[in-house]
Short mmCIF file of C-alpha atoms and ligand atoms in Angstrom, two decimals:
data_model
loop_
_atom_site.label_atom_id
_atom_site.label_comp_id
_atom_site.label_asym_id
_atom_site.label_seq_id
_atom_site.Cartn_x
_atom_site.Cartn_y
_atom_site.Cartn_z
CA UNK A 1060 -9.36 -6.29 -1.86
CA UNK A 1061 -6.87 -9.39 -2.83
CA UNK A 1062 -8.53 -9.52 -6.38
CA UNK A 1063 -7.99 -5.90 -7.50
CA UNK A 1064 -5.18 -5.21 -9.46
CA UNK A 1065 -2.38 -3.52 -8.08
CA UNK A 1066 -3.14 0.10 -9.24
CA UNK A 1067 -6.64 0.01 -7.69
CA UNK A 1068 -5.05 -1.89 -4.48
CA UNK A 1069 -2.54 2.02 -4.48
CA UNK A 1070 -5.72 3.75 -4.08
CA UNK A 1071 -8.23 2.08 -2.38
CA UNK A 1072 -6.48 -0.84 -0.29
CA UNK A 1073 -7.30 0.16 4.01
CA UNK A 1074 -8.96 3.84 3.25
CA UNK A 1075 -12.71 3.90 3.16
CA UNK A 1076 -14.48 6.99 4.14
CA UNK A 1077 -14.57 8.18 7.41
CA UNK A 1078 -17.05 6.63 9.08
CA UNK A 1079 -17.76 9.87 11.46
CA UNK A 1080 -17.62 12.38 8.22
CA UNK A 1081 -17.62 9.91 5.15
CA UNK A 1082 -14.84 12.46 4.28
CA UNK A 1083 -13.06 10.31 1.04
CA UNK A 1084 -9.56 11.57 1.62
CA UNK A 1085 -7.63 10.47 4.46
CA UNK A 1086 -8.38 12.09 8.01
CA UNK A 1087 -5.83 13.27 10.14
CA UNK A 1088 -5.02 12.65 13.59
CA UNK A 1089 -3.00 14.43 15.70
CA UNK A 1090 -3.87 13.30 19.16
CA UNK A 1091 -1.04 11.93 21.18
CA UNK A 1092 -3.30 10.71 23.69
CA UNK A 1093 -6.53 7.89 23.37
CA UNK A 1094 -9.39 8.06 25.84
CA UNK A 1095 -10.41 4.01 26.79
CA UNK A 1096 -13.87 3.14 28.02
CA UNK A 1097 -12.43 1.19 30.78
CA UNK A 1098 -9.12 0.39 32.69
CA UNK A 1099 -9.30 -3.22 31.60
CA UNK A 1100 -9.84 -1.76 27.51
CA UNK A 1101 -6.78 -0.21 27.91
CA UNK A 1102 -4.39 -3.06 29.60
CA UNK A 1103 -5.73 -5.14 26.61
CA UNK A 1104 -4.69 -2.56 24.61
CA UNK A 1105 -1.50 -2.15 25.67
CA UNK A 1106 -0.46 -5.83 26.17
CA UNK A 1107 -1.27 -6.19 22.16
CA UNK A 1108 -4.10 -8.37 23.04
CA UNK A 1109 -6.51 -5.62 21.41
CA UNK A 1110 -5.88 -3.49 18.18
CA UNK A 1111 -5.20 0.20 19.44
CA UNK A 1112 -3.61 2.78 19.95
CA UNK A 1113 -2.81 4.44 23.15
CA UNK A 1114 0.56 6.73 22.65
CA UNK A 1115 1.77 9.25 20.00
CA UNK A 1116 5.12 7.53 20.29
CA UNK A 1117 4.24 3.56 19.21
CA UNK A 1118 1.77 4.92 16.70
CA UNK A 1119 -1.24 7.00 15.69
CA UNK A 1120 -4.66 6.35 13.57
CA UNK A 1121 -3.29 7.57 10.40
CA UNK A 1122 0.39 6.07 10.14
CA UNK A 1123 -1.60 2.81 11.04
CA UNK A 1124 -3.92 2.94 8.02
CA UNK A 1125 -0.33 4.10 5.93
CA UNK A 1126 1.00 0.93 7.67
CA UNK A 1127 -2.10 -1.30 6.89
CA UNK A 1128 -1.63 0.03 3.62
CA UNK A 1129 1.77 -0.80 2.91
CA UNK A 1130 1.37 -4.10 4.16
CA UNK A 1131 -1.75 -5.13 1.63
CA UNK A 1132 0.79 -3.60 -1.27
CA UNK A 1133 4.05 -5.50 -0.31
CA UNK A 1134 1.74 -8.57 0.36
CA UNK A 1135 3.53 -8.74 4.22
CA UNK A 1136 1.75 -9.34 7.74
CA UNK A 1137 2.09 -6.47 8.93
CA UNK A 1138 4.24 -2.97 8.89
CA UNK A 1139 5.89 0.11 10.87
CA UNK A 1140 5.27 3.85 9.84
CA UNK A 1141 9.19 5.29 11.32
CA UNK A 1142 10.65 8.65 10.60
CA UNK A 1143 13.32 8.26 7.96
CA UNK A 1144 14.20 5.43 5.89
CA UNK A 1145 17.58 5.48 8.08
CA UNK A 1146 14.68 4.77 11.13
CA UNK A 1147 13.14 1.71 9.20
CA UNK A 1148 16.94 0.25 8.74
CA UNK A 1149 18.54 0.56 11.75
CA UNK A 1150 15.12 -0.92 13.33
CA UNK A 1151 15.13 -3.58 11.38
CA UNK A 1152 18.87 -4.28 12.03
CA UNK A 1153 18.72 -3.92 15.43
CA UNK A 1154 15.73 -6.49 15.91
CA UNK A 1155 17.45 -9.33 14.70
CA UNK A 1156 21.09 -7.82 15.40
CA UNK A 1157 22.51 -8.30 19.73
CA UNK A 1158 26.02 -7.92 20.72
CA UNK A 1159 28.46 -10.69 19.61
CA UNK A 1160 26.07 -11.07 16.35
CA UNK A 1161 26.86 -10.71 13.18
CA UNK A 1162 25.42 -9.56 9.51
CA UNK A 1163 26.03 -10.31 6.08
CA UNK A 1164 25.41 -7.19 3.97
CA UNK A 1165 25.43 -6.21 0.07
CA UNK A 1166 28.58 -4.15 -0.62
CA UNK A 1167 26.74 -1.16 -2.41
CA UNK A 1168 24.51 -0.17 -0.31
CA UNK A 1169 23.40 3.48 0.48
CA UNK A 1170 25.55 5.60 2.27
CA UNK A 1171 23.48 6.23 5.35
CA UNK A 1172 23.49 2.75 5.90
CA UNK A 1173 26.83 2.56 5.46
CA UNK A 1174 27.59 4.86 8.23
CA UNK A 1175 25.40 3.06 9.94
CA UNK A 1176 26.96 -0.41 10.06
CA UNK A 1177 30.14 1.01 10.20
CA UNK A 1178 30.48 3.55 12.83
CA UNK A 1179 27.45 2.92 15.43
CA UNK A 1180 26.60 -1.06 15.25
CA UNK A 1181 30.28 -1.57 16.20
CA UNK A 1182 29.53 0.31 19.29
CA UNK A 1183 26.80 -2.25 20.04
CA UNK A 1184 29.61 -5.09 19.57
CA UNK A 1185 27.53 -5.80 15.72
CA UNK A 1186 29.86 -6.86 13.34
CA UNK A 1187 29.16 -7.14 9.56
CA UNK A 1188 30.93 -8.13 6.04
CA UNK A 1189 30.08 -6.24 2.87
CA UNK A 1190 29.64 -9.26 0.57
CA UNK A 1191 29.76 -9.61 -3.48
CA UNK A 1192 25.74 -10.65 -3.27
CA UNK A 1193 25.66 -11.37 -6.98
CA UNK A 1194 28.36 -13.82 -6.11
CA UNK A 1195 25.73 -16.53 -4.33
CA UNK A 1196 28.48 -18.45 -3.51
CA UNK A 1197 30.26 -15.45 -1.72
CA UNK A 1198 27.54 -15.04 0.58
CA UNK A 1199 27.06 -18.45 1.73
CA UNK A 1200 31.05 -18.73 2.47
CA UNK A 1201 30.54 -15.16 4.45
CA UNK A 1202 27.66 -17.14 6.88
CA UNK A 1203 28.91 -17.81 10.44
CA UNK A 1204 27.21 -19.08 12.93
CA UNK A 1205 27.15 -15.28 14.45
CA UNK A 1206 25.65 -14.35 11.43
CA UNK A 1207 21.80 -13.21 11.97
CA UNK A 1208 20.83 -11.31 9.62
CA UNK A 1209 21.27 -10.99 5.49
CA UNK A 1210 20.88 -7.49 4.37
CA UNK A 1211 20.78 -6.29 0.43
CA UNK A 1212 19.31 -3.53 -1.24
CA UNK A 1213 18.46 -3.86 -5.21
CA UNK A 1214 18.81 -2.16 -7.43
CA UNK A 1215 21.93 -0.85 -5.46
CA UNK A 1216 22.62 3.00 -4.65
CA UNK A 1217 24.18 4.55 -6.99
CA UNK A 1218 25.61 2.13 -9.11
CA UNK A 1219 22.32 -0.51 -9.92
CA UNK A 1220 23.37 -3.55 -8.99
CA UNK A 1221 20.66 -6.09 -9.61
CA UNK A 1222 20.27 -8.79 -6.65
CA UNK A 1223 18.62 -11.88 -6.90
CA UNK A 1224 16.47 -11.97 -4.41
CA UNK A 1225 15.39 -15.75 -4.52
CA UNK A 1226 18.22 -16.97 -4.48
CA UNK A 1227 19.85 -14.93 -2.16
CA UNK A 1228 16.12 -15.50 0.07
CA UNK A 1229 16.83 -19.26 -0.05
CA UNK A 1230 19.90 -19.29 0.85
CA UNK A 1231 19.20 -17.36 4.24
CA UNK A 1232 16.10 -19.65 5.28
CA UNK A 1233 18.88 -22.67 4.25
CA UNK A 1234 20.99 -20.88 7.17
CA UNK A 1235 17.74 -19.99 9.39
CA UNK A 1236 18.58 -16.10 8.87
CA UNK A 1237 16.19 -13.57 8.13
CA UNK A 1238 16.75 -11.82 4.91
CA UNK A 1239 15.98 -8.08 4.78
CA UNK A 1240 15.17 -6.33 1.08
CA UNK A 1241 15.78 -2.08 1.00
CA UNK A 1242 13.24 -1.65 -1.64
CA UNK A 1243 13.62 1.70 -2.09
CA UNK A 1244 14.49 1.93 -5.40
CA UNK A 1245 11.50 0.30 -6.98
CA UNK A 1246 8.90 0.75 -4.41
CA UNK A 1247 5.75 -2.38 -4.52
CA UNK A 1248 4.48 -1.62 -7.93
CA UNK A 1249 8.05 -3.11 -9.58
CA UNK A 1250 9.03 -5.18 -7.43
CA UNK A 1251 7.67 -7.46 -4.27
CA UNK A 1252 10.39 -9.10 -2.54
CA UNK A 1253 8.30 -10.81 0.08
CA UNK A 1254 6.87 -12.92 -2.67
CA UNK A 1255 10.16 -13.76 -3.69
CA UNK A 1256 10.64 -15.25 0.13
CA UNK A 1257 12.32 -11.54 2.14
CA UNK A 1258 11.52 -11.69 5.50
CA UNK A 1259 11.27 -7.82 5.89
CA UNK A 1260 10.97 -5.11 3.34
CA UNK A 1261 12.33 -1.20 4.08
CA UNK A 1262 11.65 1.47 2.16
CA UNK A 1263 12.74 5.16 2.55
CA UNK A 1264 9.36 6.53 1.68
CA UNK A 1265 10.65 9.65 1.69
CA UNK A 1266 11.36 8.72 -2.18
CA UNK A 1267 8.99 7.64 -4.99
CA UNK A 1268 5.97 6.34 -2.18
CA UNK A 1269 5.40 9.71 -0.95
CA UNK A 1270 6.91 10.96 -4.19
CA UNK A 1271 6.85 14.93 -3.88
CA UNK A 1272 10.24 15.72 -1.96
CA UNK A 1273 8.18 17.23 1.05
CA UNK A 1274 8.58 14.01 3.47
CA UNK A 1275 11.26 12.18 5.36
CA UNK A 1276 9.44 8.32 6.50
CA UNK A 1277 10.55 5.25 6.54
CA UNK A 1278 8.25 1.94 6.39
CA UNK A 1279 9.12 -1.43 7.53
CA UNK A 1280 6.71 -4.08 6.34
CA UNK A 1281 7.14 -7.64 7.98
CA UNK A 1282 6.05 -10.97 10.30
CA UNK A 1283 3.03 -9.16 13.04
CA UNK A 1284 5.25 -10.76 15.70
CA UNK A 1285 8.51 -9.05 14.66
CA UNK A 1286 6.57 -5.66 13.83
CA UNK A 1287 4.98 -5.68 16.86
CA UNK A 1288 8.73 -6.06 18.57
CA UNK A 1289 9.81 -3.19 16.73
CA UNK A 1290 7.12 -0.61 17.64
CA UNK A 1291 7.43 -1.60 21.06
CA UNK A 1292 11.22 -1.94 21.96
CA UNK A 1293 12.64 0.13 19.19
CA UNK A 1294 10.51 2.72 17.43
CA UNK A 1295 9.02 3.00 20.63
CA UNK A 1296 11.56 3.48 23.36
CA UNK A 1297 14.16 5.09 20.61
CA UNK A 1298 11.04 7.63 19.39
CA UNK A 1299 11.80 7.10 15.91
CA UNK A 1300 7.70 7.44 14.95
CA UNK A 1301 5.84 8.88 12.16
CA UNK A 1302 3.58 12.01 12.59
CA UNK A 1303 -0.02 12.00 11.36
CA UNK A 1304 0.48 14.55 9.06
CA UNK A 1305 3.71 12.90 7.52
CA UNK A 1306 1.72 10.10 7.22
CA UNK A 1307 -1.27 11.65 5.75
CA UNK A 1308 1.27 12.84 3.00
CA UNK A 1309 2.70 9.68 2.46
CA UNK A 1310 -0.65 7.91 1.91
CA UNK A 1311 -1.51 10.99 -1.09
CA UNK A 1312 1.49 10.30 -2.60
CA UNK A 1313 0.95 6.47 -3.04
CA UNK A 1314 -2.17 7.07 -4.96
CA UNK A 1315 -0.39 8.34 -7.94
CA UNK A 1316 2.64 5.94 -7.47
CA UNK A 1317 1.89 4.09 -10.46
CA UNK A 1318 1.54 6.58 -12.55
CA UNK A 1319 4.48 8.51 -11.50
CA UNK A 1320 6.65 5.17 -11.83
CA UNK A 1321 5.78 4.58 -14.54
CA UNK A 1322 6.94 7.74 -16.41
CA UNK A 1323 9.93 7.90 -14.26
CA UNK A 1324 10.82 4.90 -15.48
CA UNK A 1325 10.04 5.31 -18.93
CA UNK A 1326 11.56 8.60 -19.27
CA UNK A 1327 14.68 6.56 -17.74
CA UNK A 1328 14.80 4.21 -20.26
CA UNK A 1329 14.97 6.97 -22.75
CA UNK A 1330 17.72 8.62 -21.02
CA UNK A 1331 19.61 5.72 -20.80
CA UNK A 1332 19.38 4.61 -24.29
CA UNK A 1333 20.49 8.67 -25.23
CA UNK A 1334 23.22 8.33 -23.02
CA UNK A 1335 24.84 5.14 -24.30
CA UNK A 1336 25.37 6.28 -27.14
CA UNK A 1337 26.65 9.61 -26.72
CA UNK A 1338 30.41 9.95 -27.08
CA UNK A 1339 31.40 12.01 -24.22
CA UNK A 1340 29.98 8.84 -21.98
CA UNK A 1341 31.77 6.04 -20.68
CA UNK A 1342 29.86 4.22 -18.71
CA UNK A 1343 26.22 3.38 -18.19
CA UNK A 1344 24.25 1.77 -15.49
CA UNK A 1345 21.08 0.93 -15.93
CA UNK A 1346 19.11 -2.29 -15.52
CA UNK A 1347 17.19 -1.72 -18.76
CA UNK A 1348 20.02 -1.78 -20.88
CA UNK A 1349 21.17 -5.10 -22.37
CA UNK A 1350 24.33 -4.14 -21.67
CA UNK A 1351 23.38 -4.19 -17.82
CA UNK A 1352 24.92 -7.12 -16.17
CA UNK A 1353 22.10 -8.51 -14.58
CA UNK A 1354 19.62 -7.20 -17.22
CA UNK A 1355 17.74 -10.29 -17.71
CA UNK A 1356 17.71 -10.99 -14.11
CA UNK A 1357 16.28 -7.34 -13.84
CA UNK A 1358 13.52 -8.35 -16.28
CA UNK A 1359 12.70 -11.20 -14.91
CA UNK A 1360 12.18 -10.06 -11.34
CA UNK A 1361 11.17 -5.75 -11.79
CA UNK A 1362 7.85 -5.07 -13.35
CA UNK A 1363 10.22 -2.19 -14.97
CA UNK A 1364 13.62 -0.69 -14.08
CA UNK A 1365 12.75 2.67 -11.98
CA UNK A 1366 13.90 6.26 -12.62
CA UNK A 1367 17.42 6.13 -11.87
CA UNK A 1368 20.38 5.98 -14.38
CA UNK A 1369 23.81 6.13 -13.25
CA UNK A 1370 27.05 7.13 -15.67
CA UNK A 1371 30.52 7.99 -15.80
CA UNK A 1372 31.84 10.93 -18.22
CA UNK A 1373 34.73 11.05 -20.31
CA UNK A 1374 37.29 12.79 -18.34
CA UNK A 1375 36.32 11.65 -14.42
CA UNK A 1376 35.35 14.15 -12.07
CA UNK A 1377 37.07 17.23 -13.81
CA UNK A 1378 35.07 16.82 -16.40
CA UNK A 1379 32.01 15.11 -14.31
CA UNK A 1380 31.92 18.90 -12.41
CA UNK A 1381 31.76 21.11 -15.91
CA UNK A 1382 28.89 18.65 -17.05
CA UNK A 1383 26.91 18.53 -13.74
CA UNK A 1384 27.43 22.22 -13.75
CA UNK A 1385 26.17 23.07 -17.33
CA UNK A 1386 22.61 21.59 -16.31
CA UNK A 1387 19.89 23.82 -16.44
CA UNK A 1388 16.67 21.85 -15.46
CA UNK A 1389 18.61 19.07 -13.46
CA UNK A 1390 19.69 20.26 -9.68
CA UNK A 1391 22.34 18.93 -8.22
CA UNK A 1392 20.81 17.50 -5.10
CA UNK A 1393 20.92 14.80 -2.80
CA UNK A 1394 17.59 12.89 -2.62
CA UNK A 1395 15.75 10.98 -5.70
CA UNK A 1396 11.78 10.22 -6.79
CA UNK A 1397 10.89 13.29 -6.74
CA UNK A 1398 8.87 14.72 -9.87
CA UNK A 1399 11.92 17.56 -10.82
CA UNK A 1400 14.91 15.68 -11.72
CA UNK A 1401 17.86 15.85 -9.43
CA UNK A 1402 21.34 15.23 -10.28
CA UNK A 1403 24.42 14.02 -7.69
CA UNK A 1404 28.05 13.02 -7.41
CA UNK A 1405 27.80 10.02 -4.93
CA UNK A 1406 31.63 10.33 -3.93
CA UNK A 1407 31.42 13.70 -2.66
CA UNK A 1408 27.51 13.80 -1.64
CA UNK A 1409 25.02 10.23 -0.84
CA UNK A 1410 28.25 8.41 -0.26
CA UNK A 1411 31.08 10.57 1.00
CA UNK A 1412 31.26 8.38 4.44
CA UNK A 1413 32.60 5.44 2.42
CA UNK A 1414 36.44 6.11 2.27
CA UNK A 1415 37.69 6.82 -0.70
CA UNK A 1416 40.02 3.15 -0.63
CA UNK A 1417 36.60 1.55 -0.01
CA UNK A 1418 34.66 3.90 -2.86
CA UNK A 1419 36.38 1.56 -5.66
CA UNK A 1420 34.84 -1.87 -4.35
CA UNK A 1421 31.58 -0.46 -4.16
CA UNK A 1422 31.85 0.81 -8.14
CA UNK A 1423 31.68 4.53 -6.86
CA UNK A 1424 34.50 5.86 -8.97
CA UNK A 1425 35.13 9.45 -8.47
CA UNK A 1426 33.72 10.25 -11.89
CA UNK A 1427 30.30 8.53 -11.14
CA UNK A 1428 27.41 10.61 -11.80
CA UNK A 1429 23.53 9.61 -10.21
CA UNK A 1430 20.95 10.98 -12.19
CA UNK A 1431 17.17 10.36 -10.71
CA UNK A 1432 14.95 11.31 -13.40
CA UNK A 1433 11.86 13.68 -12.80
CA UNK A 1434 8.75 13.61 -14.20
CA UNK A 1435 9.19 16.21 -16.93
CA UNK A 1436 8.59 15.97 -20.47
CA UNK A 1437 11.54 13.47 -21.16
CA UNK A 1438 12.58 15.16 -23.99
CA UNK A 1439 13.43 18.60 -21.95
CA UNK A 1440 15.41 16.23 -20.02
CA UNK A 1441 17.76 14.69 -22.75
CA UNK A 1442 18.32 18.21 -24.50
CA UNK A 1443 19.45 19.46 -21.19
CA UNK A 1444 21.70 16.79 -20.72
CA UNK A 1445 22.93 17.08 -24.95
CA UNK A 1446 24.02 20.59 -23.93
CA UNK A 1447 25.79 19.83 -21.17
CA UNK A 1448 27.29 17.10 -22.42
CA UNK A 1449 28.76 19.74 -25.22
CA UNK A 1450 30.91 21.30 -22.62
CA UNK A 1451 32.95 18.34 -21.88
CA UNK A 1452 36.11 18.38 -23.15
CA UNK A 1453 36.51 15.56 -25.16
CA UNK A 1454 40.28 13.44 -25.81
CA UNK A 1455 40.93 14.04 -29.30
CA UNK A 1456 41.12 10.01 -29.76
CA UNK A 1457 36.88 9.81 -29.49
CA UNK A 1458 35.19 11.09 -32.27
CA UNK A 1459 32.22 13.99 -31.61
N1 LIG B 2344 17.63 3.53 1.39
C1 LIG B 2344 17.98 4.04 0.20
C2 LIG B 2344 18.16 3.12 -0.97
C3 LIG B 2344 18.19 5.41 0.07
O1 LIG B 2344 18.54 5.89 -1.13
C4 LIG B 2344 18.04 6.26 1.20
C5 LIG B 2344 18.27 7.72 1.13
C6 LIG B 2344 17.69 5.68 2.42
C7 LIG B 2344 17.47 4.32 2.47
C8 LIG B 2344 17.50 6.50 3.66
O2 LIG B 2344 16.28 7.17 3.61
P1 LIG B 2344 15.94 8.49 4.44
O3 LIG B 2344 16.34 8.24 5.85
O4 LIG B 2344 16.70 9.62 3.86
O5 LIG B 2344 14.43 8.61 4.29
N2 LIG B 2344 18.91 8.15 -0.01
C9 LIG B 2344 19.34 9.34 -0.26
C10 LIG B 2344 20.05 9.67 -1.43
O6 LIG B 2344 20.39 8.89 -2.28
N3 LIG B 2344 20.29 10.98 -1.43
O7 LIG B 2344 19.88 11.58 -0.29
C11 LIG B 2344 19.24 10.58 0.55
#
């Protein structure tokens, strides 16, 4: 398998054919329960001595080959099929994370995660810092010895922020903390962050890996011994598992990944590139352009720069609403990666938890505008936007 290249690895890498049916496409199975052949088969089982599975709610056969799947494609141990991304972060949080401990995190992260830290780890007696992570520095000043965990997420949500994940990755094995890598945004074909030393990856699969806006999943992908900890003491005893069929889904969806990606993210590019120069825009973010502040950090360390371009309007949010308003093939909807392209204002939608004081240091101004690109004919896309963008009212000091 390790000497395929990565687009045969999506389609191929822990499916064969069943061996019962030699069915090609991925079985599905929805038994909760697992006969054993003996009482001692099923202790081993059970204590992890064997590979199995016993209980709907720590696994079943086809989130493990999703799992196994995963794994081979972020080049980690092992992984963790869980219901939502949300499930896959706050798992992963909460395994390294006890009361009296403490986590350094990036300080645009996405919302959910936000509320996460914010409102229910403080319950557990977790505290955290949102940290400047392009600030290396910064983050090695915000290390206590409390501090367990370092948690970033790159390209950020909404606003792009590129992260640099070796650096940041050598910094937490300097401290002896594991480093965990929301990789969301780009998904294993752009970017790998266990090879760039992460100790865990998350994804919300629920985005580009299953890819079709029909799932919620999460996948964690990790060391065996601390995905074995989370199955057992969190995914297990909180129930935050996968379903066959979600899983089933999931694994469909990654064998067109690459493809998709790719034209999300060249359509992106595009988009970008239109949008920069148009005179009703301000502002925008997006790690292909050179005027991207971590662009060559982006190149360096992306394969490409995924399907998600964030701007700012002329005229803020007044003028943000009349242009997300005028779209005809963009919806205005939360959610991204999906193949129709969906457009959202992060202040009042993904991150409306974050108070509005807090909005500014995380770059979400109120005119801030996340676009995730679909996979229609990119030129559909732009002349949607060009007519929308006609509505704004423009100050008579820019030229149209
Ligand atoms: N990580 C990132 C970077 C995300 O964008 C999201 C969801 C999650 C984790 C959580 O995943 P979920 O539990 O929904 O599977 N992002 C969303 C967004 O931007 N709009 O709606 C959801």
């Amino acid at each position: 398998m390790g000497e395929w290249k990565f687009d045969t690895r999506l389609i191929h890498a822990a499916q064969k054919p069943d061996p019962a049916t030699r069915a090609i496409s991925q079985t599905v199975t929805p038994a909760v329960a697992y006969a054993f052949t003996s009482a001692e088969a099923a202790a081993a089982v059970v204590s992890g001595e064997a590979e199995g599975v016993y209980y709907g709610r720590y696994g079943n056969p086809t989130s493990r080959v999703l799992e196994q799947k995963i794994a081979e494609l972020e080049g980690g141990e092992d992984a963790l099929a869980v219901s939502s991304g949300m499930a896959a972060i706050s798992i992963s949080l909460l395994a390294f994370l006890k009361q009296g401990d403490h986590v350094v995190v990036t300080k645009d992260v996405y919302g959910g995660t936000y509320s996460f830290l914010t409102s229910l780890a403080p319950r557990f007696g977790i505290e955290f810092d949102f940290v400047d992570c392009t600030d290396i520095e910064a983050v090695q000043r915000a290390i206590k010895p409390s501090t367990k965990a370092l948690y970033i997420e790159t390209p950020s949500n909404p606003c792009l922020t590129v992260l640099d994940i070796r650096a940041l990755s050598s910094v937490a094995k300097r401290f002896a903390i594991p480093m965990i890598v929301d990789n969301t945004f780009m998904t294993p074909y752009l970017q790998r962050p266990i090879e760039l030393g992460a100790d865990v990856v998350v994804h919300s699969a629920t985005k580009y890996i299953n890819g079709h806006g029909d799932v919620i999943a999460g996948l964690i992908v990790g060391k065996e011994q601390h995905i074995h900890m989370m199955r057992k003491k969190l995914m297990g005893d909180l129930g935050q598992n996968l379903n066959s069929w979600e899983s089933f889904l999931a694994l469909r969806g990654l064998k067109t990944m690459g493809l998709r990606v790719e034209r999300h993210c060249s359509s992106a590019q595009k988009i970008a590139e239109f949008l920069e120069i148009h005179p009703a825009i301000e502002n925008v973010y997006y790690p292909g352009l050179q005027s991207h502040p971590q662009h060559l950090l982006a190149k360096k360390q992306m394969k490409a720069m995924g399907g998600i371009v964030a701007f700012e309007v002329r005229g803020g949010f007044k003028e943000g609403k009349t242009f997300i308003n005028s779209l005809k093939l963009a919806m205005i909807s939360f959610s991204l990666g999906d193949p129709e392209t969906l457009v959202q204002h992060p202040a009042s939608m993904t991150h409306y938890s974050i108070p509005p004081g807090e909005r500014a240091k995380f770059g979400i101004t109120d005119g801030l505008i996340r676009f995730s690109v679909g996979l229609e004919d990119p030129e559909d896309i732009i002349a949607d936007l060009n007519q929308a963008l006609q509505k704004i009212k423009l100050p008579k000091s820019v030229n149209n």
